[in-house]
mmCIF file of C-alpha atoms in Angstrom:
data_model
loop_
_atom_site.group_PDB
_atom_site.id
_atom_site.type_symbol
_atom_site.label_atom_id
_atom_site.label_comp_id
_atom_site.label_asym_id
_atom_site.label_seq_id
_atom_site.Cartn_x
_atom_site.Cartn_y
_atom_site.Cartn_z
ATOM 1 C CA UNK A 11 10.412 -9.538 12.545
ATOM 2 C CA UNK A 12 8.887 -6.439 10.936
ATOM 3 C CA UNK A 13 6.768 -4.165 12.628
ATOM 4 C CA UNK A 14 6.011 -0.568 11.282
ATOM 5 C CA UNK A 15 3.978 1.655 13.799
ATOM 6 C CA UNK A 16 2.196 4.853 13.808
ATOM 7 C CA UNK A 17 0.536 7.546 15.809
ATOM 8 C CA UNK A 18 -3.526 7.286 14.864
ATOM 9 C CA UNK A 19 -4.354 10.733 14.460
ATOM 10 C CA UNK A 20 -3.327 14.106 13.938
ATOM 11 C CA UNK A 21 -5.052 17.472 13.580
ATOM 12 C CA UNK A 22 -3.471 20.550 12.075
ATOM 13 C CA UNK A 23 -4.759 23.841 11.072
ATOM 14 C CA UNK A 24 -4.362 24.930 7.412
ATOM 15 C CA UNK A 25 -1.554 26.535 6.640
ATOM 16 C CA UNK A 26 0.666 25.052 9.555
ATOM 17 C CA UNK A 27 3.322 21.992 9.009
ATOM 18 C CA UNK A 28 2.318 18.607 9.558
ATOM 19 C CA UNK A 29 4.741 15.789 11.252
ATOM 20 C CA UNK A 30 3.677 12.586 10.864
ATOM 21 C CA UNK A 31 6.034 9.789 12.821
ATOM 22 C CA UNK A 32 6.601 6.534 12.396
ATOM 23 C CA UNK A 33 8.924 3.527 13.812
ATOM 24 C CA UNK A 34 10.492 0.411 12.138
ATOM 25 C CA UNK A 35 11.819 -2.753 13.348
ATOM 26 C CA UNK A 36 13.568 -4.155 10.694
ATOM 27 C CA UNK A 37 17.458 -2.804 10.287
ATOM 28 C CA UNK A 38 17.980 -4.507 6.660
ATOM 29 C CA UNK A 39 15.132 -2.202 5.134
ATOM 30 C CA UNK A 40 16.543 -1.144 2.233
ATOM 31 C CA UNK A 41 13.815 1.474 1.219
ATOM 32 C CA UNK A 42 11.003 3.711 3.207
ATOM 33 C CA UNK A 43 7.865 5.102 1.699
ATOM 34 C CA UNK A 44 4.739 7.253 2.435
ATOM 35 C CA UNK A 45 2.078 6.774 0.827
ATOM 36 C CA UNK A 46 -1.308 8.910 0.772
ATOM 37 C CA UNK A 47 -4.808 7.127 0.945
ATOM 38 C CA UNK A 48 -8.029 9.322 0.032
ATOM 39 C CA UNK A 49 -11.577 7.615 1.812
ATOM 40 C CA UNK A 50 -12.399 4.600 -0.926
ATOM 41 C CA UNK A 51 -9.435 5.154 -3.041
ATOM 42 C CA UNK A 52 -6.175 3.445 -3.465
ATOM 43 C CA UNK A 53 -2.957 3.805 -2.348
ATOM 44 C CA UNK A 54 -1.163 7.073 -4.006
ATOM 45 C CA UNK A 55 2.930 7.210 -3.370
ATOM 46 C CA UNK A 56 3.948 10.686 -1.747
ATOM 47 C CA UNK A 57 7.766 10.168 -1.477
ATOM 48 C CA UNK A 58 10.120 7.697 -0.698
ATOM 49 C CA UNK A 59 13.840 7.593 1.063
ATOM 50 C CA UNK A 60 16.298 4.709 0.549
ATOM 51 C CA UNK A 61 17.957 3.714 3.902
ATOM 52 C CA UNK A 62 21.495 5.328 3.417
ATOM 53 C CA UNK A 63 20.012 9.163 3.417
ATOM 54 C CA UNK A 64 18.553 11.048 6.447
ATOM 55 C CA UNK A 65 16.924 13.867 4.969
ATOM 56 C CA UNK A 66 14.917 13.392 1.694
ATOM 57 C CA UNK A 67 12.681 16.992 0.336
ATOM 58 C CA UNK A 68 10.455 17.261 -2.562
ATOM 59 C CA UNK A 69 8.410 20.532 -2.731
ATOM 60 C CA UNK A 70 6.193 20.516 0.561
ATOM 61 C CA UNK A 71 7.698 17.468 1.614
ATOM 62 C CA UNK A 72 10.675 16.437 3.909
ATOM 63 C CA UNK A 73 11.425 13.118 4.899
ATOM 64 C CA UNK A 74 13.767 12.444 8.133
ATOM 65 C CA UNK A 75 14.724 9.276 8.124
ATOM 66 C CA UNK A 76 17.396 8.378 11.142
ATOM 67 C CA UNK A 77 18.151 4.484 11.012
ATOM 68 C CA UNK A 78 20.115 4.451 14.311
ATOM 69 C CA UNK A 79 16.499 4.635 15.933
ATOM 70 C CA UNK A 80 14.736 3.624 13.148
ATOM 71 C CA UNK A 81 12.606 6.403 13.103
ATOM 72 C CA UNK A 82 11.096 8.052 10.025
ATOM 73 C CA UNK A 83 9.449 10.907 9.747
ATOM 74 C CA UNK A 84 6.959 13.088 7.015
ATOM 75 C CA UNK A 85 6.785 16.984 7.402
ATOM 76 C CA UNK A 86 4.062 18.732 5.193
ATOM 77 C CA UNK A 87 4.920 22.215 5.188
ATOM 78 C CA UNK A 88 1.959 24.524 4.489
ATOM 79 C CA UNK A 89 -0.927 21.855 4.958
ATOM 80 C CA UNK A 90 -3.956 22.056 3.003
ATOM 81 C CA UNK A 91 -7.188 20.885 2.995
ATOM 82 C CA UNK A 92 -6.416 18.293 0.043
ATOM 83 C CA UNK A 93 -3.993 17.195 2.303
ATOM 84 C CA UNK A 94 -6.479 15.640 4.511
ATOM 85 C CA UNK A 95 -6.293 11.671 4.202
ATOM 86 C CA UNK A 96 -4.171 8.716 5.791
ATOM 87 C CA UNK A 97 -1.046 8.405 5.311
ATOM 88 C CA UNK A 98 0.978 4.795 5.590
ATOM 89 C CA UNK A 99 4.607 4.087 5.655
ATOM 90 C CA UNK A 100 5.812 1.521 4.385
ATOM 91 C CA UNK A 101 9.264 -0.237 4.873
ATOM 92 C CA UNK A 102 10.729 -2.416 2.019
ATOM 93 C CA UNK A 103 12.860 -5.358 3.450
ATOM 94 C CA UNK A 104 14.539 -8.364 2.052
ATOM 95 C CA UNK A 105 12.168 -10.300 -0.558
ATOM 96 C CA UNK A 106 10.352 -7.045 -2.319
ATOM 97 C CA UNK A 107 8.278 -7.441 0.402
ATOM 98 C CA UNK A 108 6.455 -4.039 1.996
ATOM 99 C CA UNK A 109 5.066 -3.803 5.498
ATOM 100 C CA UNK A 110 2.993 -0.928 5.932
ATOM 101 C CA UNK A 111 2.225 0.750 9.501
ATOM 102 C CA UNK A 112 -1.800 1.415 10.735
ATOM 103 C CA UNK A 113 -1.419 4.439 9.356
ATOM 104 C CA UNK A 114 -2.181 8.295 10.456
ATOM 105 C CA UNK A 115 -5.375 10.041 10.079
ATOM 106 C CA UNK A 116 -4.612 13.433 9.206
ATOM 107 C CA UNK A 117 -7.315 15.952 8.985
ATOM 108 C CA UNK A 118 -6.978 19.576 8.419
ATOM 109 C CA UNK A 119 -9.022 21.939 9.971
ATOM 110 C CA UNK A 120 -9.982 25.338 7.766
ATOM 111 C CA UNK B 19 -3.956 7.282 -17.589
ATOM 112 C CA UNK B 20 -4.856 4.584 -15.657
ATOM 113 C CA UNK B 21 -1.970 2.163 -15.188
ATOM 114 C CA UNK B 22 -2.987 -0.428 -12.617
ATOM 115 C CA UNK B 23 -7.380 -0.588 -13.053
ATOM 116 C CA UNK B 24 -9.064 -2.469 -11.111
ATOM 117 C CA UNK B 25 -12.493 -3.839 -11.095
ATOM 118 C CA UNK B 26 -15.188 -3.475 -9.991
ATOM 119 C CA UNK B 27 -15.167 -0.653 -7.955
ATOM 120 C CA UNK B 28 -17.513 -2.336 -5.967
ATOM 121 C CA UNK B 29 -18.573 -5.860 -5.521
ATOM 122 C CA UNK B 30 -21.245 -7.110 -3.283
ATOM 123 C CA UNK B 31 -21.438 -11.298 -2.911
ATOM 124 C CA UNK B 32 -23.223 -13.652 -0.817
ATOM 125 C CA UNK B 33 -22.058 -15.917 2.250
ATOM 126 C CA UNK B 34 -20.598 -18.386 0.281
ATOM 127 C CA UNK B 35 -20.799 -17.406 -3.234
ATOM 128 C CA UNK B 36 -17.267 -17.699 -5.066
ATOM 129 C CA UNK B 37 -16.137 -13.900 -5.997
ATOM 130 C CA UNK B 38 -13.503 -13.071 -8.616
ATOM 131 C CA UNK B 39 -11.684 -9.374 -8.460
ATOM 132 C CA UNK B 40 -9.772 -8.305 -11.642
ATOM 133 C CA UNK B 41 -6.801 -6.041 -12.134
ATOM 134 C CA UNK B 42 -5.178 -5.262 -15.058
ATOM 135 C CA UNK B 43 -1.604 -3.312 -15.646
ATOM 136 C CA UNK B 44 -0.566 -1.229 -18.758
ATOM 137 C CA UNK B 45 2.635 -0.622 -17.019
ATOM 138 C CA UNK B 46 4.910 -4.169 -18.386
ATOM 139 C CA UNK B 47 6.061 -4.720 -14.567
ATOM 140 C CA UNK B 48 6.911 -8.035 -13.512
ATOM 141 C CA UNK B 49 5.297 -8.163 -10.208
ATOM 142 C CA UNK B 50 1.851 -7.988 -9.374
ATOM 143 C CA UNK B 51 0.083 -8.093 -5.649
ATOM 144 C CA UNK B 52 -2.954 -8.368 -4.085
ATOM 145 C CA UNK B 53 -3.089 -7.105 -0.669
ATOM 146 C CA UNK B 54 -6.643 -6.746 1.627
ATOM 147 C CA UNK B 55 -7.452 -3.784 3.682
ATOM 148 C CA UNK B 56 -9.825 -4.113 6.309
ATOM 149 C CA UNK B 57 -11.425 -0.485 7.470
ATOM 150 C CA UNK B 58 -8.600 1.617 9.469
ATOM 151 C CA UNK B 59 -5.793 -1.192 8.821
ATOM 152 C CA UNK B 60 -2.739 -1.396 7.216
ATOM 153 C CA UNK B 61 -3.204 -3.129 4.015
ATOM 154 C CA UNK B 62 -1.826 -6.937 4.409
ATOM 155 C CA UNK B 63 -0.295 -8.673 1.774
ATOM 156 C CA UNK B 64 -1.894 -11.981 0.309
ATOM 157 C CA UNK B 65 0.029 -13.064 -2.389
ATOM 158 C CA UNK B 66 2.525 -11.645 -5.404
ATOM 159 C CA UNK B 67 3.520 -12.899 -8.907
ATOM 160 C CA UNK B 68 7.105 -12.114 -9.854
ATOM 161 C CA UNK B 69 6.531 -13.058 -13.682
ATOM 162 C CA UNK B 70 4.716 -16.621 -13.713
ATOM 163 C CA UNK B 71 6.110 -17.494 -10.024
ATOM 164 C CA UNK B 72 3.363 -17.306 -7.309
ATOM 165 C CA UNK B 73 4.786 -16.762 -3.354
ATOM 166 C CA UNK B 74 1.962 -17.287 -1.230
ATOM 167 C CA UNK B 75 1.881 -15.380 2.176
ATOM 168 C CA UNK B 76 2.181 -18.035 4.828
ATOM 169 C CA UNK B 77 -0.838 -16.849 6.856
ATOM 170 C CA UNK B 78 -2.880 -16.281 3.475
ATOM 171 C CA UNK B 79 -6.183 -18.360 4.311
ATOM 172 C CA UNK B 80 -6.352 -21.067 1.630
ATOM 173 C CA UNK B 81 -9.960 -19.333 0.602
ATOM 174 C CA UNK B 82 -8.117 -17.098 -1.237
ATOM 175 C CA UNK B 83 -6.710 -18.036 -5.266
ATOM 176 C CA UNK B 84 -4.808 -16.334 -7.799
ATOM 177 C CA UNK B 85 -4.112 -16.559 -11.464
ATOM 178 C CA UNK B 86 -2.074 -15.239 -13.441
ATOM 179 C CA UNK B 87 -3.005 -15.735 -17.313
ATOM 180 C CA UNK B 88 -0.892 -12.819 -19.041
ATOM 181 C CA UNK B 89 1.861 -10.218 -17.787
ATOM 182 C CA UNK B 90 -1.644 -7.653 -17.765
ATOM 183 C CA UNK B 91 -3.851 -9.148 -15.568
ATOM 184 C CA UNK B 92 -4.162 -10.767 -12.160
ATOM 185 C CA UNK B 93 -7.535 -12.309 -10.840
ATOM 186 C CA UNK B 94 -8.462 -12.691 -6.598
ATOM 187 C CA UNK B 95 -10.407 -15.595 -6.545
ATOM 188 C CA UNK B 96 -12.810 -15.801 -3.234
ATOM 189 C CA UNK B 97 -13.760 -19.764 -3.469
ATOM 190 C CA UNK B 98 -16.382 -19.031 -0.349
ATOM 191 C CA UNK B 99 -16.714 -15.482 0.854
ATOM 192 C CA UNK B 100 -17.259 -15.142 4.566
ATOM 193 C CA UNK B 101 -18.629 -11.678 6.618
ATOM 194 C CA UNK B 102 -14.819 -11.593 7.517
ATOM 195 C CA UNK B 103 -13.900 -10.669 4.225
ATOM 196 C CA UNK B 104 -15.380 -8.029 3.447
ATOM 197 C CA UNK B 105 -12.508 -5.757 2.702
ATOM 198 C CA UNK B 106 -10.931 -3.175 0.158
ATOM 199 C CA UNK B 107 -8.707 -5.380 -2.096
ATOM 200 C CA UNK B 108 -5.880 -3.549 -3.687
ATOM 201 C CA UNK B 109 -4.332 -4.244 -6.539
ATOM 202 C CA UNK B 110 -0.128 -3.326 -7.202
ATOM 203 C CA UNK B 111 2.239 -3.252 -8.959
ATOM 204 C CA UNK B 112 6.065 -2.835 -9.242
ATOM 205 C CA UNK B 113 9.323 -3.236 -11.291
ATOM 206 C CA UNK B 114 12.358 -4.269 -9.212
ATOM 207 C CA UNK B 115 14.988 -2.800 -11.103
ATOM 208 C CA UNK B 116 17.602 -2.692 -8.476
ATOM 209 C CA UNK B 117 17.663 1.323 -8.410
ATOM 210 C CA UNK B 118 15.777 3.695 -6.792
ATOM 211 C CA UNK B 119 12.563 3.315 -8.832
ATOM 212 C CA UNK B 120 11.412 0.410 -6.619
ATOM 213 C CA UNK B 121 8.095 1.406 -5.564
ATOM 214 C CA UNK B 122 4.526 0.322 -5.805
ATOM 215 C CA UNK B 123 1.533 1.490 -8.065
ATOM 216 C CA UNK B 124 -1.646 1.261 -6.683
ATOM 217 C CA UNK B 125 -4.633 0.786 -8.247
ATOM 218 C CA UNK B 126 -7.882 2.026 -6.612
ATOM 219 C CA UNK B 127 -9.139 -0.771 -5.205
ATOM 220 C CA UNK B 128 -12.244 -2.903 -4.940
ATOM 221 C CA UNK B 129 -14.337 -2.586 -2.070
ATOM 222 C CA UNK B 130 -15.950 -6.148 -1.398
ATOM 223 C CA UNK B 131 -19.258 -6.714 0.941
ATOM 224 C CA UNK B 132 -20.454 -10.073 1.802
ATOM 225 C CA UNK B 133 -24.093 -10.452 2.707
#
């Protein structure tokens, strides 16, 4: 079956890295995504990692990805206070389908 | 610059009262969904179109209706709103090319109460 969790919350001071975590069931996930979620706005994609890489980086952004445990992982380096929001992962298994995790209230503290 | 626009932004109904949420795409992709987000949930897929064909979820309450008319819009029909949901709706998107583009666009939602 699929099951995505994450952590709830996280607090970071501005200026310090972020690491948000996140777990998978499904092996046969063929991509993994975070995605960014502003209060009463849609979904915006951050980054995404298909499942044969480990380490994905895109300005402030890393993604770890290590499919052994299926664990998956965002660092922002340098958080802001823009960066303050929830952040979902998402895993993308057979049938286009994507599960999405409870997501991780991140808020950044000045 | 809007690609995926959804509306309204907000939408208030009664117990009961059908409700219809639009979105429209200017981005050609095959596949449209609708997914509902209840407050501090993971957003939980209804229903997608790949082109014409319709794949329901198989715990999508019957309640809920889609249409497709065009390859730009995609209407959530409500046929009798109940206080359990009231949600955000989102609205996506997506082109399955095979390659790495496979990801979803998001529109910004419509945030339904039912009184």
């Amino acid at each position: 079956g699929e099951d995505v969790e994450q952590s709830l919350f996280l607090s970071v001071r501005e200026g310090d890295s972020s690491v948000i975590n996140c777990t998978y069931t499904d092996s046969s996930s063929t991509y993994l995504y975070w995605y960014k979620q502003e209060p009463g706005a849609g979904l915006q994609l951050l980054t995404y990692i298909f499942s044969n890489m480990d380490m994905k980086q895109d300005q402030r952004l890393t993604v770890l990805l290590n499919k052994k445990d299926k664990h998956l992982s965002l660092r922002i380096a340098d958080t802001q206070t823009g960066d303050s929001a929830i952040y979902f992962c998402a895993e993308r298994t057979a049938g286009n389908k994507l599960t999405f995790g409870g997501g991780t209230r991140v808020l950044v503290k000045p | 610059d809007a690609m995926v626009i959804q509306n309204p932004r907000y939408q208030v109904t009664q117990f009961g009262k059908p409700v219809t949420l639009s979105c429209s795409q200017t981005l050609n992709h095959n596949v449209m969904y609708w997914y509902q987000q209840k407050s501090s949930q993971a957003p939980k897929l209804l229903f997608h179109y790949y082109d014409k064909d319709f794949n329901n979820e198989a715990d999508t309450p019957d309640n809920f209706q889609s249409r497709r008319p065009n390859t730009s819009f995609c209407f959530l029909d409500i046929r009798s709103p109940g206080l359990g949901d009231a949600a955000m709706y989102l609205c996506a998107t997506s082109s399955p090319s095979g390659g790495v583009q496979e990801k979803l666009f998001f529109g910004s939602g419509t945030q339904l109460s039912v009184l």
